Amino acid sequence: MIRVETIKELKAILRAEREKGHTIGFVPTMGYLHEGHMTLVDEATKSNDCVVMSIFVNPLQFGPTEDFDSYPRDLERDALRAKERGVTILFTPNEEEMYKRKMSATLQVHDGVNVLCGAKREGHFDGVATVVMKLLNIVSPTHAYFGKKDAQQVAIIWRMVEDFEMDVTIVPVDIVREEDGLAMSSRNVRLTPYERKEAPRIYALLKHAIAQSQTVEELLDVAFKQAHELELAELDYVELRTFPDLKEATKLEGQLILAIAMNYEHARLIDNIIWEPTRKDR
Ligand code: AMP
């Protein structure tokens, strides 16, 4: 595995890869790697000659009261994991390298942004879109891999790539979970032992609401009630929307997403299920 910290060096290496006719798979992350990230690497390895992973905690996507400073970081451990899993190039720029000066232009996302995580995290998806655009321009991958755990992010990036006619295929990857159902997240380490014990109920309540309900109202009612029953976390939102359009769902039809965000004392956890209610195999 090659470790690269500068954009110039990365571009030179990738130019040589492309000259050899190699396809490039790209996995952007904020590090503190877990099995969810590694599954993206596995998917990238299946379809590409060269796998680039970036680790960059992007300040543009954190609000002033959010956890940018305390976001978990461990670059040396991450580098070992990435190497073991077969990442070809690990790109770890610092803030100065990515934003040498204040960006003269940034992206503003208009659609699918005032709902779910975007409703309270003002400007978050503008920051995400801006850094993803910049990273995609640096790497110019054939495929880029994003987890469905951040389903709203996938939906927004998908549209951005279409709207800007970018030559990259966005590949969404299923959520990887702990054995007890908790969606893997870098923020899970911030849960106290009691919170960690309660947190798998988030996924359980999503499954339960979907399995029990015949109508949209019933489904949201069950989900709300059960979310409020969690003792250690506060409900931020639970919403049912169409996917990937993220419009309000009025019927249990078509591809839908039931998404939730819960605030524990030191960790905001999100989870979702994307499914088609009319299909019997859910
Ligand atoms: P992050 O480092 O949290 O920004 O995540 C980097 C990428 O990994 C994003 O595309 C996430 O959606 C994805 N990811 C994070 N957690 C999981 C998970 N549990 N399962 C699948 N993908 C994930």
mmCIF file with all atom_site columns, N, CA and C in Angstrom, residues 184-208:
data_model
loop_
_atom_site.group_PDB
_atom_site.id
_atom_site.type_symbol
_atom_site.label_atom_id
_atom_site.label_alt_id
_atom_site.label_comp_id
_atom_site.label_asym_id
_atom_site.label_entity_id
_atom_site.label_seq_id
_atom_site.pdbx_PDB_ins_code
_atom_site.Cartn_x
_atom_site.Cartn_y
_atom_site.Cartn_z
_atom_site.occupancy
_atom_site.B_iso_or_equiv
_atom_site.pdbx_formal_charge
_atom_site.auth_seq_id
_atom_site.auth_comp_id
_atom_site.auth_asym_id
_atom_site.auth_atom_id
_atom_site.pdbx_PDB_model_num
ATOM 1  N N  . MET A 1 184 ? -22.801 -0.260 12.293 1.00 0.00 ? 184 MET A N  1
ATOM 2  C CA . MET A 1 184 ? -21.434 0.144  12.655 1.00 0.00 ? 184 MET A CA 1
ATOM 3  C C  . MET A 1 184 ? -21.241 1.624  12.367 1.00 0.00 ? 184 MET A C  1
ATOM 4  N N  . SER A 1 185 ? -20.543 2.295  13.263 1.00 0.00 ? 185 SER A N  1
ATOM 5  C CA . SER A 1 185 ? -20.270 3.723  13.108 1.00 0.00 ? 185 SER A CA 1
ATOM 6  C C  . SER A 1 185 ? -19.028 4.076  13.902 1.00 0.00 ? 185 SER A C  1
ATOM 7  N N  . SER A 1 186 ? -18.253 5.015  13.377 1.00 0.00 ? 186 SER A N  1
ATOM 8  C CA . SER A 1 186 ? -17.063 5.470  14.111 1.00 0.00 ? 186 SER A CA 1
ATOM 9  C C  . SER A 1 186 ? -17.470 6.084  15.447 1.00 0.00 ? 186 SER A C  1
ATOM 10 N N  . ARG A 1 187 ? -18.695 6.596  15.518 1.00 0.00 ? 187 ARG A N  1
ATOM 11 C CA . ARG A 1 187 ? -19.143 7.261  16.748 1.00 0.00 ? 187 ARG A CA 1
ATOM 12 C C  . ARG A 1 187 ? -19.589 6.278  17.828 1.00 0.00 ? 187 ARG A C  1
ATOM 13 N N  . ASN A 1 188 ? -19.726 4.981  17.492 1.00 0.00 ? 188 ASN A N  1
ATOM 14 C CA . ASN A 1 188 ? -20.199 4.020  18.497 1.00 0.00 ? 188 ASN A CA 1
ATOM 15 C C  . ASN A 1 188 ? -19.255 3.935  19.698 1.00 0.00 ? 188 ASN A C  1
ATOM 16 N N  . VAL A 1 189 ? -17.977 4.250  19.499 1.00 0.00 ? 189 VAL A N  1
ATOM 17 C CA . VAL A 1 189 ? -17.017 4.167  20.620 1.00 0.00 ? 189 VAL A CA 1
ATOM 18 C C  . VAL A 1 189 ? -17.338 5.201  21.701 1.00 0.00 ? 189 VAL A C  1
ATOM 19 N N  . ARG A 1 190 ? -18.148 6.172  21.369 1.00 0.00 ? 190 ARG A N  1
ATOM 20 C CA . ARG A 1 190 ? -18.469 7.224  22.353 1.00 0.00 ? 190 ARG A CA 1
ATOM 21 C C  . ARG A 1 190 ? -19.661 6.847  23.236 1.00 0.00 ? 190 ARG A C  1
ATOM 22 N N  . LEU A 1 191 ? -20.256 5.666  22.965 1.00 0.00 ? 191 LEU A N  1
ATOM 23 C CA . LEU A 1 191 ? -21.398 5.234  23.791 1.00 0.00 ? 191 LEU A CA 1
ATOM 24 C C  . LEU A 1 191 ? -20.888 4.677  25.110 1.00 0.00 ? 191 LEU A C  1
ATOM 25 N N  . THR A 1 192 ? -21.588 4.962  26.202 1.00 0.00 ? 192 THR A N  1
ATOM 26 C CA . THR A 1 192 ? -21.263 4.329  27.485 1.00 0.00 ? 192 THR A CA 1
ATOM 27 C C  . THR A 1 192 ? -21.716 2.869  27.380 1.00 0.00 ? 192 THR A C  1
ATOM 28 N N  . PRO A 1 193 ? -21.247 1.988  28.271 1.00 0.00 ? 193 PRO A N  1
ATOM 29 C CA . PRO A 1 193 ? -21.690 0.589  28.204 1.00 0.00 ? 193 PRO A CA 1
ATOM 30 C C  . PRO A 1 193 ? -23.211 0.446  28.237 1.00 0.00 ? 193 PRO A C  1
ATOM 31 N N  . TYR A 1 194 ? -23.885 1.273  29.048 1.00 0.00 ? 194 TYR A N  1
ATOM 32 C CA . TYR A 1 194 ? -25.356 1.184  29.111 1.00 0.00 ? 194 TYR A CA 1
ATOM 33 C C  . TYR A 1 194 ? -25.983 1.633  27.802 1.00 0.00 ? 194 TYR A C  1
ATOM 34 N N  . GLU A 1 195 ? -25.450 2.705  27.238 1.00 0.00 ? 195 GLU A N  1
ATOM 35 C CA . GLU A 1 195 ? -25.985 3.203  25.954 1.00 0.00 ? 195 GLU A CA 1
ATOM 36 C C  . GLU A 1 195 ? -25.760 2.167  24.854 1.00 0.00 ? 195 GLU A C  1
ATOM 37 N N  . ARG A 1 196 ? -24.565 1.553  24.893 1.00 0.00 ? 196 ARG A N  1
ATOM 38 C CA . ARG A 1 196 ? -24.238 0.544  23.874 1.00 0.00 ? 196 ARG A CA 1
ATOM 39 C C  . ARG A 1 196 ? -25.221 -0.620 23.939 1.00 0.00 ? 196 ARG A C  1
ATOM 40 N N  . LYS A 1 197 ? -25.658 -0.933 25.163 1.00 0.00 ? 197 LYS A N  1
ATOM 41 C CA . LYS A 1 197 ? -26.611 -2.041 25.340 1.00 0.00 ? 197 LYS A CA 1
ATOM 42 C C  . LYS A 1 197 ? -27.989 -1.672 24.783 1.00 0.00 ? 197 LYS A C  1
ATOM 43 N N  . GLU A 1 198 ? -28.337 -0.420 24.906 1.00 0.00 ? 198 GLU A N  1
ATOM 44 C CA . GLU A 1 198 ? -29.662 0.015  24.440 1.00 0.00 ? 198 GLU A CA 1
ATOM 45 C C  . GLU A 1 198 ? -29.699 0.238  22.919 1.00 0.00 ? 198 GLU A C  1
ATOM 46 N N  . ALA A 1 199 ? -28.571 0.681  22.361 1.00 0.00 ? 199 ALA A N  1
ATOM 47 C CA . ALA A 1 199 ? -28.538 1.171  20.969 1.00 0.00 ? 199 ALA A CA 1
ATOM 48 C C  . ALA A 1 199 ? -29.050 0.173  19.899 1.00 0.00 ? 199 ALA A C  1
ATOM 49 N N  . PRO A 1 200 ? -28.863 -1.150 20.068 1.00 0.00 ? 200 PRO A N  1
ATOM 50 C CA . PRO A 1 200 ? -29.404 -2.059 19.037 1.00 0.00 ? 200 PRO A CA 1
ATOM 51 C C  . PRO A 1 200 ? -30.920 -1.979 18.896 1.00 0.00 ? 200 PRO A C  1
ATOM 52 N N  . ARG A 1 201 ? -31.588 -1.391 19.908 1.00 0.00 ? 201 ARG A N  1
ATOM 53 C CA . ARG A 1 201 ? -33.045 -1.259 19.812 1.00 0.00 ? 201 ARG A CA 1
ATOM 54 C C  . ARG A 1 201 ? -33.451 -0.287 18.705 1.00 0.00 ? 201 ARG A C  1
ATOM 55 N N  . ILE A 1 202 ? -32.515 0.536  18.262 1.00 0.00 ? 202 ILE A N  1
ATOM 56 C CA . ILE A 1 202 ? -32.834 1.483  17.178 1.00 0.00 ? 202 ILE A CA 1
ATOM 57 C C  . ILE A 1 202 ? -33.186 0.697  15.902 1.00 0.00 ? 202 ILE A C  1
ATOM 58 N N  . TYR A 1 203 ? -32.312 -0.220 15.531 1.00 0.00 ? 203 TYR A N  1
ATOM 59 C CA . TYR A 1 203 ? -32.574 -1.037 14.333 1.00 0.00 ? 203 TYR A CA 1
ATOM 60 C C  . TYR A 1 203 ? -33.791 -1.937 14.563 1.00 0.00 ? 203 TYR A C  1
ATOM 61 N N  . ALA A 1 204 ? -33.881 -2.492 15.784 1.00 0.00 ? 204 ALA A N  1
ATOM 62 C CA . ALA A 1 204 ? -35.000 -3.394 16.093 1.00 0.00 ? 204 ALA A CA 1
ATOM 63 C C  . ALA A 1 204 ? -36.335 -2.663 15.906 1.00 0.00 ? 204 ALA A C  1
ATOM 64 N N  . LEU A 1 205 ? -36.399 -1.399 16.308 1.00 0.00 ? 205 LEU A N  1
ATOM 65 C CA . LEU A 1 205 ? -37.689 -0.697 16.206 1.00 0.00 ? 205 LEU A CA 1
ATOM 66 C C  . LEU A 1 205 ? -38.035 -0.377 14.751 1.00 0.00 ? 205 LEU A C  1
ATOM 67 N N  . LEU A 1 206 ? -37.019 -0.129 13.945 1.00 0.00 ? 206 LEU A N  1
ATOM 68 C CA . LEU A 1 206 ? -37.288 0.103  12.514 1.00 0.00 ? 206 LEU A CA 1
ATOM 69 C C  . LEU A 1 206 ? -37.885 -1.162 11.893 1.00 0.00 ? 206 LEU A C  1
ATOM 70 N N  . LYS A 1 207 ? -37.240 -2.307 12.213 1.00 0.00 ? 207 LYS A N  1
ATOM 71 C CA . LYS A 1 207 ? -37.719 -3.583 11.654 1.00 0.00 ? 207 LYS A CA 1
ATOM 72 C C  . LYS A 1 207 ? -39.138 -3.875 12.136 1.00 0.00 ? 207 LYS A C  1
ATOM 73 N N  . HIS A 1 208 ? -39.350 -3.635 13.432 1.00 0.00 ? 208 HIS A N  1
ATOM 74 C CA . HIS A 1 208 ? -40.644 -3.921 14.034 1.00 0.00 ? 208 HIS A CA 1
ATOM 75 C C  . HIS A 1 208 ? -41.738 -3.058 13.383 1.00 0.00 ? 208 HIS A C  1
#
